[in-house]
């Protein structure tokens, strides 16, 4: 390191010591006890704390997922009950929530994502695990009008097997980096469903699905951009990473595009067990969520018990070709059954929602390397599930 760079670095460290960076971030978590919880993460330097600010019954019987709509200052909350509900919540001063409207949906909503039309109109797609379907909604809802689904796409299995493979079970919806396609890992059908988005109408057109081996149960996915054309507008390629709940593998696919109007192609690159020695520790250990951020992949792992009974978050680093180039490293989830987690926009903190221990854990993260550094806060949120009880935290989201 040259002297000038060394002086700059020393000056930067001195500033941090004299004027510690302050943190003031808000989060929301859903809990199967019927509440949405508002949380505040704040402090400076190494003195950081997590506090509950709000608790509100506002999202049906079994709140399961929050999608942040910062453009409209809303939260969209899905309910996993049967029938399900979709609730629009206005975020007010201090993070308080006001329920604007609630509509009935197909059963078992577990994930949602916002996508756009070519005239700026917005739509919300919801994956219905229990309702074997994907519903779409034009958002925000208008005042004093009857709200109906924009579209409901239903799925069936030609050769159903024993539960949980007895029916189609879409577990997530996500939009690809071109914002022209919607994909949905279907745990019951052993495939990832792919749809082209009609930018004029917001409707979905079915493309060829991405098949998985029987009994693998793909649960959650994440995209990473790879290349752009000279104008920086149209991606020529991206990568899709998925985790299997039943098969225990992380699979990577190279996604190629001809034009935005044609369906993409998915080429399998590899399928690995994302754990040291390529082996999950117990027969009941399962992968839950995956997120990509700043050339790293993070996977939450349930029932690993690696950290004094607490479960694990796995980190994998990506090389320049977006293929994992190092073995997985483990960090404690700070609780049991990390059903959901989220990385903030800056990439320096990860919030983990542990279902069985019903606690939210904040982990400091190096935004450049993706390394998880230390647990900085933990808070019990909502009712603690009793043994064998289906309850606990279900989702977590930063509101930025």
Coordinates of C-alpha atoms in Angstrom, one line a residue:
X1 CA 0.0 0.0 0.0
X2 CA 1.4 3.4 -1.0
X3 CA 1.9 6.1 1.7
X4 CA -0.9 8.2 0.4
X5 CA -3.4 5.3 0.5
X6 CA -2.1 4.4 4.0
X7 CA -2.7 8.0 5.2
X8 CA -6.2 8.0 3.8
X9 CA -7.0 4.6 5.4
X10 CA -5.6 5.8 8.8
X11 CA -7.7 9.0 8.6
X12 CA -10.8 6.9 7.8
X13 CA -10.2 4.7 10.8
X14 CA -9.6 7.7 13.0
X15 CA -12.9 9.3 11.9
X16 CA -14.7 6.1 12.8
X17 CA -13.2 6.2 16.3
X18 CA -13.9 9.9 16.9
X19 CA -17.3 9.9 15.2
X20 CA -18.8 6.4 15.2
X21 CA -21.3 5.8 12.4
X22 CA -24.9 5.9 13.7
X23 CA -27.6 3.5 12.7
X24 CA -31.3 4.1 12.5
X25 CA -33.3 1.5 10.5
X26 CA -36.8 0.1 10.7
X27 CA -38.0 -3.4 10.1
X28 CA -41.3 -5.3 10.0
X29 CA -41.8 -8.9 10.9
X30 CA -44.9 -11.2 10.5
X31 CA -45.8 -13.8 13.0
X32 CA -48.2 -16.7 12.9
X33 CA -49.7 -15.4 16.1
X34 CA -51.7 -13.0 13.9
X35 CA -49.6 -9.9 14.3
X36 CA -47.3 -7.7 12.3
X37 CA -44.5 -6.2 14.4
X38 CA -42.6 -3.0 13.9
X39 CA -39.0 -3.0 15.0
X40 CA -36.3 -0.2 15.3
X41 CA -32.6 -1.0 15.0
X42 CA -30.5 1.9 16.2
X43 CA -27.3 3.0 17.9
X44 CA -23.8 4.0 17.0
X45 CA -20.4 2.4 16.9
X46 CA -20.6 -0.9 18.8
X47 CA -23.6 0.2 20.9
X48 CA -26.5 -1.1 18.9
X49 CA -30.0 -2.2 20.0
X50 CA -33.2 -3.6 18.6
X51 CA -36.6 -2.5 20.0
X52 CA -40.2 -3.4 19.3
X53 CA -42.2 -0.3 18.3
X54 CA -45.5 -1.6 17.1
X55 CA -47.7 -4.8 17.2
X56 CA -50.9 -4.9 15.2
X57 CA -53.3 -7.6 14.2
X58 CA -53.9 -6.6 10.6
X59 CA -53.2 -9.5 8.2
X60 CA -55.6 -12.3 8.6
X61 CA -55.2 -15.4 10.8
X62 CA -51.7 -16.4 9.7
X63 CA -49.5 -13.5 8.4
X64 CA -46.8 -15.1 6.4
X65 CA -45.0 -12.5 4.1
X66 CA -44.4 -8.8 3.8
X67 CA -43.5 -7.0 0.5
X68 CA -42.3 -3.4 0.9
X69 CA -43.8 -0.9 -1.6
X70 CA -41.7 2.2 -0.8
X71 CA -43.0 4.1 -3.9
X72 CA -46.5 4.2 -2.3
X73 CA -45.4 4.0 1.3
X74 CA -47.1 0.6 1.8
X75 CA -46.6 -2.8 3.1
X76 CA -48.4 -5.7 1.3
X77 CA -49.0 -8.5 3.7
X78 CA -50.1 -12.1 2.7
X79 CA -52.0 -14.5 4.9
X80 CA -51.3 -18.2 4.7
X81 CA -54.8 -19.2 6.0
X82 CA -57.5 -20.7 3.9
X83 CA -59.0 -18.7 2.4
X84 CA -56.1 -16.2 2.4
X85 CA -56.1 -12.5 2.5
X86 CA -54.0 -9.7 1.0
X87 CA -53.8 -6.5 3.1
X88 CA -52.5 -3.0 2.1
X89 CA -51.0 -1.2 5.1
X90 CA -50.0 2.5 5.0
X91 CA -46.7 3.2 6.8
X92 CA -47.1 6.4 8.8
X93 CA -45.0 8.6 11.1
X94 CA -42.8 6.6 13.4
X95 CA -43.6 3.4 11.5
X96 CA -47.2 3.1 12.6
X97 CA -49.4 1.1 10.3
X98 CA -52.9 1.9 9.1
X99 CA -54.9 -0.8 7.3
X100 CA -56.2 0.6 4.1
X101 CA -57.9 -2.4 2.7
X102 CA -58.0 -6.2 2.8
X103 CA -59.2 -8.6 0.1
X104 CA -59.8 -12.4 0.0
X105 CA -57.3 -14.4 -2.0
X106 CA -56.6 -18.1 -2.8
X107 CA -55.4 -20.1 0.2
X108 CA -51.8 -20.2 1.5
X109 CA -50.1 -17.0 0.3
X110 CA -46.5 -17.3 1.2
X111 CA -44.6 -14.8 -1.0
X112 CA -45.2 -11.8 -3.1
X113 CA -43.3 -9.5 -5.5
X114 CA -44.0 -6.2 -7.3
X115 CA -43.5 -5.9 -11.1
X116 CA -44.1 -3.0 -13.5
X117 CA -45.9 -2.4 -16.8
X118 CA -44.6 -0.2 -19.6
X119 CA -46.6 2.8 -18.6
X120 CA -45.5 2.8 -14.9
X121 CA -48.4 0.7 -13.7
X122 CA -47.6 -1.6 -10.8
X123 CA -48.7 -5.2 -10.1
X124 CA -48.3 -7.6 -7.2
X125 CA -47.9 -11.3 -7.8
X126 CA -48.6 -13.7 -4.9
X127 CA -47.5 -17.3 -4.6
X128 CA -50.2 -19.5 -3.0
X129 CA -48.5 -22.6 -1.5
X130 CA -51.8 -24.0 -0.2
X131 CA -53.9 -22.7 -3.1
X132 CA -51.8 -24.2 -5.9
X133 CA -51.8 -20.9 -7.8
X134 CA -50.3 -17.5 -8.4
X135 CA -52.5 -14.5 -8.2
X136 CA -51.7 -11.0 -9.6
X137 CA -53.2 -7.7 -8.5
X138 CA -53.1 -4.2 -9.9
X139 CA -51.7 -1.9 -7.2
X140 CA -52.3 0.3 -5.3
X141 CA -56.0 -0.5 -4.9
X142 CA -58.3 2.4 -5.9
X143 CA -60.6 4.0 -3.4
X144 CA -64.3 2.9 -3.2
X145 CA -63.9 0.2 -5.8
X146 CA -64.4 -3.6 -5.7
X147 CA -60.9 -5.1 -5.8
X148 CA -60.6 -8.3 -7.8
X149 CA -57.5 -10.3 -8.8
X150 CA -56.0 -9.1 -12.1
X151 CA -55.3 -12.8 -12.9
X152 CA -55.2 -16.2 -11.1
X153 CA -53.0 -18.9 -12.7
X154 CA -53.9 -22.3 -11.3
X155 CA -51.7 -25.4 -11.4
X156 CA -52.3 -29.2 -11.2
X157 CA -50.0 -32.2 -10.9
X158 CA -50.4 -35.0 -13.5
X159 CA -49.0 -37.6 -11.2
X160 CA -49.2 -36.5 -7.6
X161 CA -47.3 -38.4 -4.9
X162 CA -47.4 -38.5 -1.1
X163 CA -47.3 -35.2 0.8
X164 CA -45.7 -32.7 0.4
X165 CA -45.6 -33.7 -3.3
X166 CA -49.3 -34.3 -3.5
X167 CA -50.0 -31.1 -5.3
X168 CA -48.4 -28.1 -6.9
X169 CA -47.0 -25.9 -4.1
X170 CA -45.5 -22.6 -5.4
X171 CA -43.4 -21.3 -2.6
X172 CA -42.0 -18.0 -4.0
X173 CA -42.4 -15.5 -6.8
X174 CA -39.5 -13.3 -8.0
X175 CA -38.8 -11.1 -11.0
X176 CA -35.7 -11.6 -13.2
X177 CA -33.1 -8.8 -13.7
X178 CA -34.6 -7.7 -17.0
X179 CA -38.0 -7.2 -15.2
X180 CA -39.6 -9.0 -18.1
X181 CA -40.1 -12.4 -16.6
X182 CA -41.6 -13.9 -13.4
X183 CA -40.3 -17.2 -11.9
X184 CA -41.7 -19.3 -9.1
X185 CA -40.0 -22.3 -7.4
X186 CA -42.7 -25.0 -7.0
X187 CA -41.9 -27.3 -4.1
X188 CA -44.6 -29.8 -5.0
X189 CA -44.1 -30.0 -8.7
X190 CA -40.3 -30.2 -8.6
X191 CA -39.7 -27.4 -11.0
X192 CA -39.3 -23.6 -11.3
X193 CA -42.2 -22.1 -13.3
X194 CA -41.4 -19.3 -15.7
X195 CA -43.7 -16.6 -17.1
X196 CA -43.3 -13.8 -19.6
X197 CA -44.8 -10.5 -18.3
X198 CA -46.9 -8.7 -20.9
X199 CA -45.8 -5.1 -20.2
X200 CA -49.0 -3.7 -21.7
X201 CA -51.5 -5.7 -19.7
X202 CA -49.6 -7.0 -16.8
X203 CA -50.8 -10.6 -17.6
X204 CA -48.5 -13.6 -17.4
X205 CA -47.8 -16.0 -20.3
X206 CA -46.4 -19.4 -19.5
X207 CA -42.9 -20.3 -20.7
X208 CA -41.1 -23.7 -20.4
X209 CA -40.5 -24.6 -16.8
X210 CA -37.1 -25.6 -15.3
X211 CA -37.3 -29.2 -14.3
X212 CA -35.7 -30.7 -11.1
X213 CA -35.1 -34.2 -10.1
X214 CA -38.1 -36.0 -8.5
X215 CA -38.6 -35.3 -4.8
X216 CA -36.1 -32.3 -4.7
X217 CA -38.7 -29.7 -3.7
X218 CA -37.3 -26.3 -4.9
X219 CA -38.3 -23.7 -2.3
X220 CA -36.6 -20.3 -2.9
X221 CA -34.5 -18.6 -5.5
X222 CA -32.3 -15.5 -6.2
X223 CA -31.0 -13.9 -9.4
X224 CA -27.6 -12.3 -10.0
X225 CA -26.9 -10.0 -13.0
X226 CA -24.0 -11.1 -15.2
X227 CA -23.7 -9.0 -18.4
X228 CA -25.3 -5.9 -20.0
X229 CA -25.1 -4.7 -23.5
X230 CA -23.1 -1.5 -24.5
X231 CA -26.1 0.7 -23.6
X232 CA -26.5 -0.8 -20.2
X233 CA -30.2 -1.6 -20.8
X234 CA -30.7 -5.2 -21.8
X235 CA -29.1 -8.1 -20.0
X236 CA -27.6 -10.8 -22.2
X237 CA -27.2 -13.2 -19.3
X238 CA -27.9 -13.7 -15.6
X239 CA -27.7 -16.4 -13.0
X240 CA -30.5 -18.1 -11.1
X241 CA -29.7 -19.8 -7.8
X242 CA -32.3 -22.0 -6.0
X243 CA -32.4 -24.0 -2.8
X244 CA -34.3 -27.3 -2.4
X245 CA -36.2 -28.0 0.7
X246 CA -36.4 -31.7 0.2
X247 CA -33.3 -32.4 -1.8
X248 CA -31.0 -30.2 0.2
X249 CA -29.1 -28.8 -2.8
X250 CA -28.3 -25.4 -4.1
X251 CA -28.6 -25.3 -7.9
X252 CA -27.2 -22.7 -10.3
X253 CA -28.5 -21.9 -13.8
X254 CA -27.1 -19.7 -16.5
X255 CA -30.0 -17.7 -17.9
X256 CA -29.8 -16.5 -21.5
X257 CA -32.0 -14.0 -23.3
X258 CA -32.5 -13.5 -27.0
X259 CA -35.0 -10.6 -26.7
X260 CA -37.3 -9.3 -23.9
X261 CA -40.3 -10.7 -25.8
X262 CA -39.0 -14.3 -25.9
X263 CA -38.7 -16.7 -23.1
X264 CA -35.3 -17.1 -21.5
X265 CA -33.3 -20.4 -21.5
X266 CA -31.9 -22.0 -18.3
X267 CA -28.8 -24.1 -18.4
X268 CA -27.9 -26.0 -15.3
X269 CA -24.3 -25.3 -14.2
X270 CA -24.1 -27.2 -10.9
X271 CA -26.1 -28.6 -8.0
X272 CA -24.2 -28.8 -4.7
X273 CA -25.0 -29.3 -1.0
X274 CA -24.1 -25.9 0.4
X275 CA -22.6 -27.1 3.6
X276 CA -19.1 -28.1 4.8
X277 CA -18.1 -31.5 3.4
X278 CA -21.1 -31.3 1.1
X279 CA -23.2 -33.0 3.8
X280 CA -26.1 -31.6 5.8
X281 CA -25.6 -32.5 9.5
X282 CA -28.9 -34.4 10.2
X283 CA -31.8 -36.1 8.4
X284 CA -34.1 -33.3 9.4
X285 CA -31.8 -30.4 8.3
X286 CA -33.4 -28.4 5.5
X287 CA -32.5 -25.3 3.4
X288 CA -35.0 -22.4 3.7
X289 CA -34.2 -19.1 2.0
X290 CA -31.4 -17.8 -0.3
X291 CA -30.4 -14.2 -1.0
X292 CA -27.7 -12.8 -3.2
X293 CA -25.9 -9.6 -2.3
X294 CA -22.6 -8.1 -3.4
X295 CA -21.1 -11.2 -5.0
X296 CA -22.1 -13.5 -2.1
X297 CA -24.9 -16.0 -1.6
X298 CA -26.5 -16.5 1.9
X299 CA -28.6 -19.6 2.7
X300 CA -30.6 -20.1 5.9
X301 CA -30.4 -23.7 7.2
X302 CA -33.0 -25.1 9.6
X303 CA -32.4 -27.8 12.2
X304 CA -28.6 -27.8 11.8
X305 CA -28.0 -27.2 15.6
X306 CA -24.4 -26.4 14.8
X307 CA -24.1 -23.5 17.3
X308 CA -25.1 -24.8 20.7
X309 CA -28.5 -25.9 19.4
X310 CA -28.9 -22.7 17.2
X311 CA -29.1 -23.1 13.5
X312 CA -26.9 -21.8 10.6
X313 CA -26.6 -19.2 8.0
X314 CA -24.3 -20.3 5.1
X315 CA -22.2 -17.9 3.0
X316 CA -20.7 -18.7 -0.4
X317 CA -18.5 -16.3 -2.3
X318 CA -19.0 -15.8 -6.1
X319 CA -16.2 -15.6 -8.6
X320 CA -16.2 -13.2 -11.6
X321 CA -18.3 -15.7 -13.5
X322 CA -20.8 -15.9 -10.6
X323 CA -19.9 -19.5 -9.7
X324 CA -19.2 -20.2 -6.1
X325 CA -15.4 -20.3 -5.9
X326 CA -14.9 -21.0 -2.2
X327 CA -16.3 -23.6 0.2
X328 CA -19.3 -22.6 2.4
X329 CA -18.7 -20.8 5.7
X330 CA -21.1 -21.0 8.6
X331 CA -22.4 -18.4 11.0
X332 CA -24.9 -18.8 13.8
X333 CA -28.5 -17.8 13.0
X334 CA -28.9 -16.9 16.7
X335 CA -31.9 -19.1 17.1
X336 CA -33.8 -22.1 15.8
X337 CA -35.5 -22.5 12.4
X338 CA -34.3 -19.4 10.5
X339 CA -37.4 -19.4 8.3
X340 CA -36.6 -16.0 6.7
X341 CA -33.9 -13.4 6.6
X342 CA -33.1 -10.2 4.7
X343 CA -30.0 -8.1 3.8
X344 CA -30.4 -4.3 4.0
X345 CA -29.8 -2.1 1.0
X346 CA -26.3 -1.0 2.1
X347 CA -25.4 -4.7 2.7
X348 CA -23.9 -4.2 6.1
X349 CA -26.6 -5.9 8.2
X350 CA -28.6 -9.1 8.0
X351 CA -31.9 -9.6 9.9
X352 CA -32.9 -13.2 10.7
X353 CA -36.4 -14.2 11.7
X354 CA -36.1 -17.5 13.7
X355 CA -39.4 -19.3 13.7
X356 CA -39.2 -21.8 16.6
X357 CA -37.4 -19.4 19.0
X358 CA -39.4 -16.5 17.8
X359 CA -36.5 -14.0 17.9
X360 CA -35.1 -11.5 15.4
X361 CA -31.4 -11.4 15.2
X362 CA -29.3 -8.7 13.6
X363 CA -25.9 -9.8 12.2
X364 CA -23.2 -7.3 11.1
X365 CA -22.0 -8.0 7.5
X366 CA -19.0 -6.8 5.5
X367 CA -20.7 -5.3 2.4
X368 CA -17.7 -5.9 0.2
X369 CA -16.7 -9.5 1.0
X370 CA -20.1 -10.7 2.2
X371 CA -18.6 -12.1 5.4
X372 CA -20.9 -12.3 8.4
X373 CA -19.0 -10.6 11.3
X374 CA -20.9 -10.7 14.6
X375 CA -24.3 -10.8 16.1
X376 CA -25.1 -7.2 17.3
X377 CA -28.7 -7.5 18.5
X378 CA -31.4 -10.1 19.3
X379 CA -35.0 -9.6 20.4
X380 CA -37.9 -12.0 21.3
X381 CA -40.9 -11.0 19.1
X382 CA -44.4 -12.3 19.6
X383 CA -45.5 -15.6 21.2
X384 CA -43.0 -18.4 21.7
X385 CA -44.3 -21.6 20.0
X386 CA -44.9 -24.6 22.2
X387 CA -43.2 -27.9 21.1
X388 CA -44.8 -29.1 17.9
X389 CA -46.9 -26.0 17.5
X390 CA -47.1 -24.3 14.1
X391 CA -46.4 -20.7 15.0
X392 CA -43.4 -18.3 15.4
X393 CA -42.0 -15.7 13.1
X394 CA -42.7 -16.1 9.4
X395 CA -41.1 -13.2 7.5
X396 CA -38.8 -10.2 7.9
X397 CA -38.3 -7.0 5.8
X398 CA -36.2 -3.8 6.1
X399 CA -38.2 -0.7 5.5
X400 CA -35.8 1.7 3.7

